GROMACS .gro file of C-alpha atoms in nm:
model
  392
    1GLU     CA    1  -0.006   0.006   0.009
    2TYR     CA    2   0.103   0.358  -0.067
    3LYS     CA    3   0.067   0.442   0.299
    4SER     CA    4   0.361   0.169   0.369
    5TYR     CA    5   0.563   0.304   0.123
    6LEU     CA    6   0.490   0.625   0.224
    7SER     CA    7   0.605   0.572   0.577
    8LYS     CA    8   0.906   0.386   0.470
    9TYR     CA    9   1.023   0.632   0.270
   10ARG     CA   10   0.985   0.956   0.467
   11ARG     CA   11   1.180   0.748   0.776
   12ARG     CA   12   1.429   0.715   0.538
   13PHE     CA   13   1.469   1.051   0.424
   14LYS     CA   14   1.484   1.194   0.749
   15GLU     CA   15   1.738   0.952   0.827
   16THR     CA   16   1.964   1.070   0.496
   17MET     CA   17   1.865   1.407   0.438
   18MET     CA   18   1.706   1.578   0.742
   19GLY     CA   19   1.924   1.416   1.018
   20LYS     CA   20   2.251   1.414   1.130
   21THR     CA   21   2.447   1.362   0.839
   22ARG     CA   22   2.346   1.724   0.671
   23SER     CA   23   2.436   1.881   0.996
   24LEU     CA   24   2.800   1.743   0.986
   25ILE     CA   25   2.849   1.863   0.645
   26ARG     CA   26   2.687   2.176   0.683
   27GLU     CA   27   2.946   2.219   0.976
   28ASP     CA   28   3.233   2.134   0.756
   29PHE     CA   29   3.172   2.339   0.472
   30ASP     CA   30   3.401   2.656   0.639
   31VAL     CA   31   3.684   2.391   0.708
   32ALA     CA   32   3.683   2.251   0.346
   33ARG     CA   33   3.669   2.594   0.138
   34THR     CA   34   3.976   2.704   0.323
   35LYS     CA   35   4.151   2.378   0.157
   36ASN     CA   36   4.016   2.426  -0.140
   37LYS     CA   37   4.169   2.595  -0.468
   38LEU     CA   38   3.978   2.818  -0.688
   39LEU     CA   39   3.993   2.683  -1.069
   40ARG     CA   40   3.836   2.781  -1.408
   41TYR     CA   41   3.761   2.485  -1.633
   42GLU     CA   42   3.682   2.543  -2.000
   43PHE     CA   43   3.539   2.223  -2.134
   44GLU     CA   44   3.413   2.370  -2.496
   45LYS     CA   45   3.244   2.682  -2.640
   46ASP     CA   46   2.980   2.793  -2.381
   47VAL     CA   47   3.069   2.497  -2.124
   48GLU     CA   48   3.252   2.623  -1.844
   49TYR     CA   49   3.296   2.540  -1.429
   50LEU     CA   50   3.443   2.825  -1.211
   51GLY     CA   51   3.474   2.778  -0.849
   52GLU     CA   52   3.678   2.547  -0.597
   53VAL     CA   53   3.796   2.221  -0.643
   54ALA     CA   54   3.954   1.952  -0.399
   55ASP     CA   55   4.108   1.626  -0.533
   56ASN     CA   56   3.995   1.722  -0.867
   57LYS     CA   57   3.637   1.760  -0.778
   58ALA     CA   58   3.406   2.057  -0.769
   59GLN     CA   59   3.346   2.119  -0.381
   60GLY     CA   60   3.283   2.428  -0.215
   61TYR     CA   61   3.104   2.762  -0.424
   62GLY     CA   62   3.095   2.740  -0.782
   63VAL     CA   63   2.902   2.807  -1.114
   64LEU     CA   64   2.865   2.583  -1.343
   65LEU     CA   65   2.758   2.774  -1.738
   66ASP     CA   66   2.642   2.476  -2.017
   67LYS     CA   67   2.500   2.661  -2.338
   68GLY     CA   68   2.257   2.804  -2.147
   69HIS     CA   69   2.202   2.635  -1.845
   70LYS     CA   70   2.327   2.746  -1.489
   71PHE     CA   71   2.375   2.609  -1.158
   72GLY     CA   72   2.535   2.771  -0.894
   73GLY     CA   73   2.568   2.701  -0.556
   74PHE     CA   74   2.765   2.441  -0.320
   75TRP     CA   75   2.915   2.139  -0.450
   76GLU     CA   76   2.979   1.817  -0.287
   77ASN     CA   77   3.264   1.544  -0.383
   78GLY     CA   78   3.209   1.680  -0.770
   79SER     CA   79   2.806   1.710  -0.736
   80GLU     CA   80   2.554   2.000  -0.658
   81TYR     CA   81   2.464   1.968  -0.291
   82ILE     CA   82   2.249   2.320  -0.219
   83GLY     CA   83   2.195   2.589  -0.513
   84CYS     CA   84   1.928   2.700  -0.784
   85PHE     CA   85   1.969   2.547  -1.143
   86ILE     CA   86   1.834   2.782  -1.435
   87TRP     CA   87   1.704   2.631  -1.708
   88LYS     CA   88   1.750   2.867  -2.042
   89ASN     CA   89   1.369   2.841  -2.094
   90GLY     CA   90   1.346   2.994  -1.752
   91VAL     CA   91   1.257   2.711  -1.533
   92LYS     CA   92   1.423   2.759  -1.203
   93TYR     CA   93   1.481   2.497  -0.896
   94CYS     CA   94   1.635   2.597  -0.549
   95GLY     CA   95   1.673   2.372  -0.316
   96PHE     CA   96   1.904   2.033  -0.222
   97TRP     CA   97   2.096   1.772  -0.437
   98SER     CA   98   2.240   1.473  -0.397
   99LYS     CA   99   2.430   1.278  -0.704
  100SER     CA  100   2.367   1.562  -0.928
  101LYS     CA  101   2.011   1.509  -0.910
  102ARG     CA  102   1.732   1.664  -0.720
  103ASN     CA  103   1.681   1.500  -0.343
  104GLY     CA  104   1.572   1.686  -0.045
  105GLU     CA  105   1.363   2.008  -0.023
  106GLY     CA  106   1.332   2.228  -0.299
  107VAL     CA  107   1.091   2.466  -0.498
  108GLU     CA  108   1.033   2.452  -0.869
  109GLN     CA  109   0.894   2.759  -1.052
  110ARG     CA  110   0.759   2.763  -1.416
  111ARG     CA  111   0.590   3.015  -1.596
  112LYS     CA  112   0.243   2.894  -1.483
  113TYR     CA  113   0.293   2.727  -1.224
  114THR     CA  114   0.514   2.626  -0.888
  115TYR     CA  115   0.583   2.339  -0.713
  116LYS     CA  116   0.717   2.345  -0.285
  117GLY     CA  117   0.778   2.013  -0.128
  118GLU     CA  118   1.023   1.670  -0.115
  119TRP     CA  119   1.202   1.531  -0.429
  120VAL     CA  120   1.334   1.163  -0.474
  121ASP     CA  121   1.593   1.162  -0.792
  122ASP     CA  122   1.474   1.441  -0.948
  123GLN     CA  123   1.110   1.323  -0.936
  124LYS     CA  124   0.825   1.503  -0.673
  125GLU     CA  125   0.802   1.228  -0.423
  126GLY     CA  126   0.661   1.218  -0.102
  127TYR     CA  127   0.478   1.558   0.030
  128GLY     CA  128   0.420   1.848  -0.170
  129VAL     CA  129   0.219   2.135  -0.265
  130LEU     CA  130   0.129   2.252  -0.662
  131GLY     CA  131  -0.038   2.562  -0.697
  132SER     CA  132  -0.097   2.736  -1.062
  133GLU     CA  133  -0.091   3.118  -1.124
  134GLY     CA  134  -0.469   3.094  -1.194
  135GLY     CA  135  -0.585   2.968  -0.811
  136CYS     CA  136  -0.554   2.609  -0.872
  137LYS     CA  137  -0.387   2.421  -0.609
  138TYR     CA  138  -0.320   2.038  -0.518
  139GLU     CA  139  -0.166   1.963  -0.184
  140GLY     CA  140  -0.132   1.607  -0.093
  141THR     CA  141   0.117   1.334  -0.152
  142TRP     CA  142   0.344   1.267  -0.486
  143HIS     CA  143   0.493   0.924  -0.603
  144LYS     CA  144   0.715   0.953  -0.943
  145ASP     CA  145   0.613   1.300  -1.025
  146ARG     CA  146   0.255   1.237  -1.001
  147GLN     CA  147  -0.034   1.267  -0.751
  148GLU     CA  148  -0.062   0.959  -0.565
  149GLY     CA  149  -0.234   0.851  -0.233
  150TYR     CA  150  -0.447   1.101  -0.090
  151GLY     CA  151  -0.471   1.498  -0.160
  152ILE     CA  152  -0.690   1.764  -0.184
  153GLU     CA  153  -0.711   1.969  -0.546
  154VAL     CA  154  -0.898   2.313  -0.496
  155TYR     CA  155  -1.024   2.509  -0.786
  156LYS     CA  156  -1.028   2.881  -0.895
  157ASP     CA  157  -1.390   2.883  -0.783
  158LYS     CA  158  -1.293   2.757  -0.408
  159SER     CA  159  -1.511   2.407  -0.531
  160PHE     CA  160  -1.274   2.128  -0.461
  161TYR     CA  161  -1.179   1.730  -0.477
  162ALA     CA  162  -1.061   1.539  -0.154
  163GLY     CA  163  -0.991   1.173  -0.168
  164GLN     CA  164  -0.771   0.932  -0.327
  165PHE     CA  165  -0.552   0.964  -0.657
  166ASP     CA  166  -0.331   0.701  -0.858
  167ALA     CA  167  -0.099   0.801  -1.089
  168GLY     CA  168  -0.212   1.140  -1.087
  169VAL     CA  169  -0.583   1.114  -1.132
  170ARG     CA  170  -0.881   1.063  -0.926
  171SER     CA  171  -0.930   0.719  -0.862
  172GLY     CA  172  -1.068   0.528  -0.562
  173TYR     CA  173  -1.321   0.722  -0.318
  174GLY     CA  174  -1.356   1.088  -0.279
  175VAL     CA  175  -1.571   1.375  -0.268
  176ARG     CA  176  -1.613   1.610  -0.505
  177ILE     CA  177  -1.801   1.963  -0.471
  178LEU     CA  178  -1.892   2.192  -0.731
  179ASN     CA  179  -1.928   2.545  -0.700
  180PRO     CA  180  -2.201   2.788  -0.920
  181THR     CA  181  -1.957   2.974  -1.150
  182SER     CA  182  -1.973   3.099  -1.477
  183GLU     CA  183  -1.580   3.114  -1.506
  184LEU     CA  184  -1.351   2.844  -1.690
  185LEU     CA  185  -1.191   2.692  -1.437
  186ASP     CA  186  -0.828   2.596  -1.372
  187ALA     CA  187  -0.686   2.221  -1.282
  188PHE     CA  188  -0.424   1.981  -1.337
  189VAL     CA  189  -0.436   1.670  -1.511
  190LEU     CA  190  -0.113   1.517  -1.503
  191THR     CA  191  -0.088   1.171  -1.696
  192SER     CA  192  -0.407   1.149  -1.900
  193LYS     CA  193  -0.388   1.111  -2.265
  194LYS     CA  194  -0.740   1.163  -2.408
  195PRO     CA  195  -1.035   1.450  -2.234
  196SER     CA  196  -1.155   1.364  -1.936
  197PRO     CA  197  -1.569   1.285  -2.011
  198GLU     CA  198  -1.840   1.567  -1.998
  199ASN     CA  199  -2.026   1.724  -1.623
  200ASP     CA  200  -1.695   1.774  -1.431
  201SER     CA  201  -1.478   2.107  -1.400
  202ARG     CA  202  -1.152   1.976  -1.391
  203PHE     CA  203  -0.990   2.224  -1.648
  204VAL     CA  204  -0.624   2.193  -1.752
  205VAL     CA  205  -0.363   2.437  -1.715
  206THR     CA  206  -0.068   2.372  -1.907
  207ASP     CA  207   0.314   2.511  -1.929
  208ASP     CA  208   0.432   2.566  -2.291
  209ASP     CA  209   0.760   2.495  -2.163
  210ASP     CA  210   0.677   2.136  -1.978
  211ASP     CA  211   0.819   1.801  -2.111
  212ASN     CA  212   0.426   1.715  -2.268
  213SER     CA  213   0.315   1.528  -1.947
  214TYR     CA  214   0.078   1.797  -1.916
  215ASN     CA  215  -0.263   1.829  -2.177
  216ILE     CA  216  -0.499   2.073  -2.280
  217PHE     CA  217  -0.870   1.931  -2.240
  218THR     CA  218  -1.189   2.091  -2.344
  219LEU     CA  219  -1.467   1.988  -2.090
  220ASN     CA  220  -1.850   2.082  -2.043
  221LYS     CA  221  -1.886   2.306  -1.734
  222SER     CA  222  -2.205   2.246  -1.486
  223SER     CA  223  -2.497   2.450  -1.492
  224PRO     CA  224  -2.387   2.813  -1.290
  225GLN     CA  225  -2.723   2.801  -1.111
  226VAL     CA  226  -2.652   2.489  -0.895
  227THR     CA  227  -2.403   2.325  -0.674
  228VAL     CA  228  -2.318   2.001  -0.681
  229ILE     CA  229  -2.221   1.727  -0.406
  230TYR     CA  230  -2.087   1.356  -0.514
  231GLU     CA  231  -1.979   1.124  -0.253
  232GLY     CA  232  -1.834   0.785  -0.365
  233GLN     CA  233  -1.626   0.599  -0.598
  234TRP     CA  234  -1.398   0.746  -0.884
  235LYS     CA  235  -1.211   0.584  -1.174
  236ASN     CA  236  -0.949   0.740  -1.407
  237ASP     CA  237  -1.074   1.085  -1.316
  238CYS     CA  238  -1.434   1.030  -1.349
  239ARG     CA  239  -1.711   0.942  -1.116
  240HIS     CA  240  -1.743   0.568  -1.164
  241GLY     CA  241  -1.886   0.310  -0.937
  242HIS     CA  242  -2.163   0.385  -0.654
  243GLY     CA  243  -2.204   0.737  -0.503
  244ILE     CA  244  -2.463   0.974  -0.404
  245GLU     CA  245  -2.491   1.303  -0.610
  246LYS     CA  246  -2.687   1.562  -0.445
  247ASN     CA  247  -2.752   1.946  -0.575
  248SER     CA  248  -2.858   2.290  -0.405
  249ARG     CA  249  -3.224   2.219  -0.610
  250GLY     CA  250  -3.311   1.921  -0.321
  251GLU     CA  251  -3.262   1.671  -0.600
  252VAL     CA  252  -3.019   1.330  -0.422
  253PHE     CA  253  -2.942   1.050  -0.658
  254GLU     CA  254  -2.811   0.735  -0.515
  255GLY     CA  255  -2.695   0.461  -0.763
  256SER     CA  256  -2.436   0.356  -1.005
  257PHE     CA  257  -2.217   0.573  -1.230
  258LYS     CA  258  -2.024   0.569  -1.517
  259ASP     CA  259  -1.784   0.783  -1.668
  260ASN     CA  260  -1.935   1.092  -1.448
  261LYS     CA  261  -2.267   0.978  -1.557
  262ARG     CA  262  -2.596   0.835  -1.424
  263HIS     CA  263  -2.551   0.494  -1.550
  264GLY     CA  264  -2.723   0.188  -1.412
  265PHE     CA  265  -2.985   0.127  -1.130
  266GLY     CA  266  -3.057   0.342  -0.874
  267VAL     CA  267  -3.294   0.580  -0.650
  268LEU     CA  268  -3.373   0.966  -0.733
  269LYS     CA  269  -3.565   1.192  -0.486
  270ASP     CA  270  -3.721   1.503  -0.606
  271PRO     CA  271  -3.709   1.829  -0.433
  272GLU     CA  272  -4.075   1.767  -0.340
  273GLY     CA  273  -3.974   1.394  -0.170
  274HIS     CA  274  -4.071   1.182  -0.480
  275LEU     CA  275  -3.898   0.861  -0.536
  276THR     CA  276  -3.795   0.718  -0.874
  277TYR     CA  277  -3.646   0.384  -0.904
  278GLY     CA  278  -3.533   0.288  -1.224
  279LYS     CA  279  -3.210   0.233  -1.453
  280TRP     CA  280  -3.082   0.517  -1.632
  281VAL     CA  281  -2.811   0.492  -1.945
  282LYS     CA  282  -2.575   0.810  -1.962
  283ASN     CA  283  -2.784   1.014  -1.767
  284GLU     CA  284  -3.107   0.998  -1.910
  285PHE     CA  285  -3.378   0.755  -1.739
  286LYS     CA  286  -3.474   0.468  -1.927
  287ALA     CA  287  -3.725   0.222  -1.715
  288ASN     CA  288  -3.883   0.207  -1.380
  289LYS     CA  289  -4.081  -0.118  -1.386
  290ARG     CA  290  -4.159  -0.270  -1.084
  291ILE     CA  291  -3.934  -0.578  -1.130
  292LEU     CA  292  -3.655  -0.336  -1.136
  293SER     CA  293  -3.744  -0.174  -0.781
  294GLY     CA  294  -3.506  -0.449  -0.630
  295GLN     CA  295  -3.175  -0.395  -0.820
  296ALA     CA  296  -3.270  -0.015  -0.793
  297GLN     CA  297  -3.269  -0.008  -0.408
  298ARG     CA  298  -2.981  -0.260  -0.376
  299ALA     CA  299  -2.745  -0.010  -0.581
  300ALA     CA  300  -2.920   0.301  -0.350
  301LEU     CA  301  -2.795   0.058  -0.071
  302ALA     CA  302  -2.432   0.022  -0.208
  303ALA     CA  303  -2.407   0.382  -0.275
  304ARG     CA  304  -2.467   0.484   0.068
  305GLU     CA  305  -2.194   0.267   0.162
  306ALA     CA  306  -1.951   0.382  -0.103
  307ALA     CA  307  -2.058   0.739   0.006
  308GLY     CA  308  -1.940   0.638   0.389
  309VAL     CA  309  -1.579   0.528   0.238
  310ALA     CA  310  -1.545   0.856   0.056
  311GLN     CA  311  -1.616   1.090   0.352
  312SER     CA  312  -1.363   0.859   0.560
  313LYS     CA  313  -1.123   0.905   0.270
  314ALA     CA  314  -1.156   1.273   0.270
  315LYS     CA  315  -1.084   1.308   0.598
  316LEU     CA  316  -0.743   1.129   0.527
  317ALA     CA  317  -0.712   1.368   0.246
  318HIS     CA  318  -0.737   1.651   0.460
  319ASP     CA  319  -0.466   1.497   0.679
  320ARG     CA  320  -0.229   1.448   0.383
  321ALA     CA  321  -0.286   1.784   0.288
  322GLU     CA  322  -0.178   1.940   0.607
  323GLY     CA  323   0.135   1.750   0.569
  324ALA     CA  324   0.190   1.879   0.260
  325ARG     CA  325   0.150   2.239   0.373
  326LYS     CA  326   0.411   2.176   0.638
  327CYS     CA  327   0.649   1.988   0.413
  328ALA     CA  328   0.580   2.314   0.137
  329SER     CA  329   0.657   2.566   0.424
  330ALA     CA  330   0.992   2.372   0.479
  331ALA     CA  331   1.098   2.351   0.117
  332THR     CA  332   1.044   2.743   0.104
  333GLU     CA  333   1.303   2.778   0.340
  334SER     CA  334   1.553   2.545   0.167
  335HIS     CA  335   1.489   2.758  -0.116
  336LEU     CA  336   1.579   3.069   0.025
  337LYS     CA  337   1.875   2.879   0.185
  338ALA     CA  338   1.990   2.780  -0.192
  339LEU     CA  339   1.913   3.132  -0.301
  340ARG     CA  340   2.182   3.268  -0.058
  341GLU     CA  341   2.426   2.977  -0.153
  342TYR     CA  342   2.381   3.072  -0.548
  343GLU     CA  343   2.415   3.455  -0.503
  344THR     CA  344   2.725   3.366  -0.293
  345ALA     CA  345   2.858   3.161  -0.557
  346GLU     CA  346   2.784   3.406  -0.832
  347ASP     CA  347   2.948   3.686  -0.612
  348ARG     CA  348   3.255   3.512  -0.572
  349ARG     CA  349   3.247   3.415  -0.987
  350GLN     CA  350   3.208   3.780  -1.036
  351GLU     CA  351   3.476   3.837  -0.826
  352THR     CA  352   3.696   3.610  -0.970
  353LEU     CA  353   3.629   3.739  -1.324
  354ASN     CA  354   3.720   4.095  -1.203
  355GLN     CA  355   4.066   3.949  -1.075
  356LEU     CA  356   4.130   3.808  -1.417
  357LYS     CA  357   4.052   4.081  -1.588
  358LEU     CA  358   4.327   4.251  -1.356
  359GLY     CA  359   4.572   3.971  -1.459
  360ASN     CA  360   4.594   3.800  -1.114
  361SER     CA  361   4.804   3.493  -1.203
  362SER     CA  362   4.704   3.314  -0.871
  363ILE     CA  363   4.385   3.161  -1.052
  364ASN     CA  364   4.435   2.822  -1.253
  365ILE     CA  365   4.245   2.851  -1.586
  366VAL     CA  366   4.245   2.483  -1.767
  367ALA     CA  367   4.125   2.524  -2.109
  368LYS     CA  368   3.974   2.223  -2.324
  369GLU     CA  369   4.343   2.153  -2.499
  370ASN     CA  370   4.491   2.057  -2.153
  371LYS     CA  371   4.206   1.769  -2.110
  372PRO     CA  372   4.081   1.833  -1.760
  373ASP     CA  373   3.920   1.538  -1.578
  374PRO     CA  374   3.627   1.500  -1.663
  375ASN     CA  375   3.511   1.412  -1.295
  376ILE     CA  376   3.568   1.783  -1.211
  377TYR     CA  377   3.193   1.804  -1.129
  378SER     CA  378   3.090   1.469  -1.191
  379THR     CA  379   2.813   1.392  -1.385
  380ALA     CA  380   2.685   1.692  -1.396
  381ILE     CA  381   2.740   1.769  -1.791
  382GLU     CA  382   2.551   1.459  -1.846
  383GLN     CA  383   2.273   1.537  -1.614
  384VAL     CA  384   2.219   1.904  -1.808
  385THR     CA  385   2.211   1.744  -2.118
  386LYS     CA  386   1.966   1.512  -2.002
  387LYS     CA  387   1.738   1.810  -1.866
  388SER     CA  388   1.771   2.024  -2.141
  389ASN     CA  389   1.640   1.729  -2.358
  390GLY     CA  390   1.341   1.695  -2.122
  391PHE     CA  391   1.263   2.058  -2.120
  392GLU     CA  392   1.333   2.180  -2.487
   0.00000   0.00000   0.00000
């Protein structure tokens, strides 16, 4: 189960990234810095490292420039440790690193959205908050860059979904409240490759610079005069299975759903309290023969049970969202620390360049003809190439 996985992951994460190891490394910064020499390595056109080096590897403050991409911050044993990476398309990450990958807490800023939370091997993992400039926000748990487990998705009009997610879409049990609105809504769909069915307001915000894992869908809005509450089962981002749907007109439907529509047996209560037993096909009422009433009642009972489970899952989602908000706050602090390290590395780089202009011979320049050790910044060049390919 994801809950079990997440517990193990967080325990391991705290031990390796948030515990004594980080403190000891951080305390050693000043000691290591006094022993490091300053080098400028030119690997090829528009690719260079300028910063501190120890044992022929980047160690201390340094700046890596690679054909429009840039990392500045503190390095450990040839790999980024804390700092900011800025892609040439403007995407920016500030936070902690390990083995040239984003690991730990950090903040990723894009043109239309920002993620604040935990990372493992360059992927969103654990707790985190994703927010768009349009007002949509997801707070909850993540696995392999996707919404996974429990979370809350809040939309521009303050309507929301609280419940389970699987591979970036709503699946399992959850509660969905659709508020009256006359505006186009924002939302995230992280992995779906086809439009979500009609009659829901999970519109998509995309980023032109993204790696095509986000998509733009066109969906139909529900009536702007009606508030709808659904409690029940979900599958592949749709109301699917058994559940209860209520609206502000006073109607209550208990029964089966498929692809966001009433489909199967169920019971409909109108605002006057009259009950209709029967079968629905794609939201259309088809039959109310007496022989169907037993099946409709059984479907209504299953819907009540599903609604109860959905309410309990929504409560867990609220708990996970609270954890995500706390983690986002910690990630913001890491972002500020990384930004300070970036600024320190950049200030030292500028000072060094100024000294070079004045002819300071104490600074070693290693040109590409001298074939410097490619391990000067470990796998950073390789990682830059992979990252740039992913974002272009």
